[in-house]
JSON list of C-alpha atoms in Angstrom, two decimals:
[
{"chain": "A", "resi": 1408, "resn": "LEU", "atom": "CA", "xyz": [7.04, -11.40, 23.25]},
{"chain": "A", "resi": 1409, "resn": "GLU", "atom": "CA", "xyz": [7.08, -8.99, 20.84]},
{"chain": "A", "resi": 1410, "resn": "ALA", "atom": "CA", "xyz": [5.40, -11.37, 18.80]},
{"chain": "A", "resi": 1411, "resn": "ALA", "atom": "CA", "xyz": [2.33, -11.99, 21.37]},
{"chain": "A", "resi": 1412, "resn": "TRP", "atom": "CA", "xyz": [1.27, -7.83, 20.75]},
{"chain": "A", "resi": 1413, "resn": "PRO", "atom": "CA", "xyz": [-1.01, -6.99, 18.45]},
{"chain": "A", "resi": 1414, "resn": "SER", "atom": "CA", "xyz": [0.69, -5.83, 14.46]},
{"chain": "A", "resi": 1415, "resn": "LYS", "atom": "CA", "xyz": [-0.46, -1.87, 14.10]},
{"chain": "A", "resi": 1416, "resn": "ARG", "atom": "CA", "xyz": [-3.40, -0.69, 11.69]},
{"chain": "A", "resi": 1417, "resn": "LYS", "atom": "CA", "xyz": [-4.47, 1.97, 9.07]},
{"chain": "A", "resi": 1418, "resn": "ARG", "atom": "CA", "xyz": [-7.32, 2.42, 7.73]},
{"chain": "A", "resi": 1419, "resn": "VAL", "atom": "CA", "xyz": [-7.22, 2.79, 4.02]},
{"chain": "A", "resi": 1420, "resn": "GLN", "atom": "CA", "xyz": [-8.32, 5.73, 2.52]},
{"chain": "A", "resi": 1421, "resn": "THR", "atom": "CA", "xyz": [-10.54, 4.99, -0.36]},
{"chain": "A", "resi": 1422, "resn": "ASP", "atom": "CA", "xyz": [-11.71, 6.99, -3.28]},
{"chain": "A", "resi": 1423, "resn": "PRO", "atom": "CA", "xyz": [-14.87, 8.11, -3.56]},
{"chain": "A", "resi": 1424, "resn": "ASN", "atom": "CA", "xyz": [-16.23, 7.57, -6.04]},
{"chain": "A", "resi": 1425, "resn": "THR", "atom": "CA", "xyz": [-15.12, 3.59, -6.01]},
{"chain": "A", "resi": 1426, "resn": "VAL", "atom": "CA", "xyz": [-16.45, 1.09, -3.63]},
{"chain": "A", "resi": 1427, "resn": "PHE", "atom": "CA", "xyz": [-13.45, -0.77, -3.04]},
{"chain": "A", "resi": 1428, "resn": "ALA", "atom": "CA", "xyz": [-9.77, 0.05, -2.23]},
{"chain": "A", "resi": 1429, "resn": "SER", "atom": "CA", "xyz": [-7.52, -0.96, -4.89]},
{"chain": "A", "resi": 1430, "resn": "ILE", "atom": "CA", "xyz": [-4.09, -3.11, -4.13]},
{"chain": "A", "resi": 1431, "resn": "GLU", "atom": "CA", "xyz": [-1.48, -0.17, -3.96]},
{"chain": "A", "resi": 1432, "resn": "GLN", "atom": "CA", "xyz": [-3.89, 1.88, -1.40]},
{"chain": "A", "resi": 1433, "resn": "VAL", "atom": "CA", "xyz": [-4.20, -1.41, 1.12]},
{"chain": "A", "resi": 1434, "resn": "TYR", "atom": "CA", "xyz": [0.37, -0.97, 0.82]},
{"chain": "A", "resi": 1435, "resn": "ARG", "atom": "CA", "xyz": [0.48, 2.50, 0.85]},
{"chain": "A", "resi": 1436, "resn": "ALA", "atom": "CA", "xyz": [-1.62, 2.06, 4.01]},
{"chain": "A", "resi": 1437, "resn": "GLN", "atom": "CA", "xyz": [0.58, -1.37, 5.24]},
{"chain": "A", "resi": 1438, "resn": "ILE", "atom": "CA", "xyz": [3.89, 1.14, 4.93]},
{"chain": "A", "resi": 1439, "resn": "GLU", "atom": "CA", "xyz": [2.39, 4.26, 6.71]},
{"chain": "A", "resi": 1440, "resn": "ALA", "atom": "CA", "xyz": [1.27, 1.50, 9.83]},
{"chain": "A", "resi": 1441, "resn": "GLY", "atom": "CA", "xyz": [4.87, 0.11, 9.61]},
{"chain": "A", "resi": 1442, "resn": "ARG", "atom": "CA", "xyz": [3.62, -3.07, 8.65]},
{"chain": "A", "resi": 1443, "resn": "ILE", "atom": "CA", "xyz": [5.50, -3.86, 6.24]},
{"chain": "A", "resi": 1444, "resn": "GLU", "atom": "CA", "xyz": [8.87, -1.78, 4.63]},
{"chain": "A", "resi": 1445, "resn": "ASP", "atom": "CA", "xyz": [8.37, 0.23, 0.83]},
{"chain": "A", "resi": 1446, "resn": "ILE", "atom": "CA", "xyz": [10.62, -2.63, -0.67]},
{"chain": "A", "resi": 1447, "resn": "MET", "atom": "CA", "xyz": [10.05, -0.95, -4.67]},
{"chain": "A", "resi": 1448, "resn": "ALA", "atom": "CA", "xyz": [11.27, 2.30, -2.97]},
{"chain": "A", "resi": 1449, "resn": "GLU", "atom": "CA", "xyz": [14.43, 1.19, -1.32]},
{"chain": "A", "resi": 1450, "resn": "GLU", "atom": "CA", "xyz": [15.48, -1.15, -3.55]},
{"chain": "A", "resi": 1451, "resn": "SER", "atom": "CA", "xyz": [15.27, 1.89, -6.33]},
{"chain": "A", "resi": 1452, "resn": "GLY", "atom": "CA", "xyz": [14.70, 5.03, -5.30]},
{"chain": "A", "resi": 1453, "resn": "TYR", "atom": "CA", "xyz": [11.49, 6.05, -7.32]},
{"chain": "A", "resi": 1454, "resn": "GLU", "atom": "CA", "xyz": [8.46, 6.49, -5.21]},
{"chain": "A", "resi": 1455, "resn": "SER", "atom": "CA", "xyz": [5.32, 6.16, -6.72]},
{"chain": "A", "resi": 1456, "resn": "SER", "atom": "CA", "xyz": [3.56, 9.59, -7.48]},
{"chain": "A", "resi": 1457, "resn": "GLY", "atom": "CA", "xyz": [0.54, 7.43, -7.48]},
{"chain": "A", "resi": 1458, "resn": "LEU", "atom": "CA", "xyz": [-0.88, 8.46, -10.73]},
{"chain": "A", "resi": 1459, "resn": "GLU", "atom": "CA", "xyz": [-0.01, 6.40, -13.48]},
{"chain": "A", "resi": 1460, "resn": "ALA", "atom": "CA", "xyz": [-2.08, 2.94, -13.87]},
{"chain": "A", "resi": 1461, "resn": "SER", "atom": "CA", "xyz": [-1.00, -0.44, -12.96]},
{"chain": "A", "resi": 1462, "resn": "TYR", "atom": "CA", "xyz": [-2.67, -2.96, -15.28]},
{"chain": "A", "resi": 1463, "resn": "ILE", "atom": "CA", "xyz": [-1.92, -6.04, -17.56]},
{"chain": "A", "resi": 1464, "resn": "VAL", "atom": "CA", "xyz": [-2.66, -5.73, -20.86]},
{"chain": "A", "resi": 1465, "resn": "VAL", "atom": "CA", "xyz": [-4.38, -9.29, -22.28]},
{"chain": "A", "resi": 1466, "resn": "GLY", "atom": "CA", "xyz": [-5.15, -9.50, -25.91]}
]
């Protein structure tokens, strides 16, 4: 019966200087809404402060 209820949602807080939300912002909104669990913080005991950028350098 619980599967019939709509899932929880939360508005993604975007940076006013950007057009679209980043993946990290969407991920945080999903965690806050309770749609997913923060697996990374549970495994490592580390919570991202949002100050560091995550990117891949392609040479």
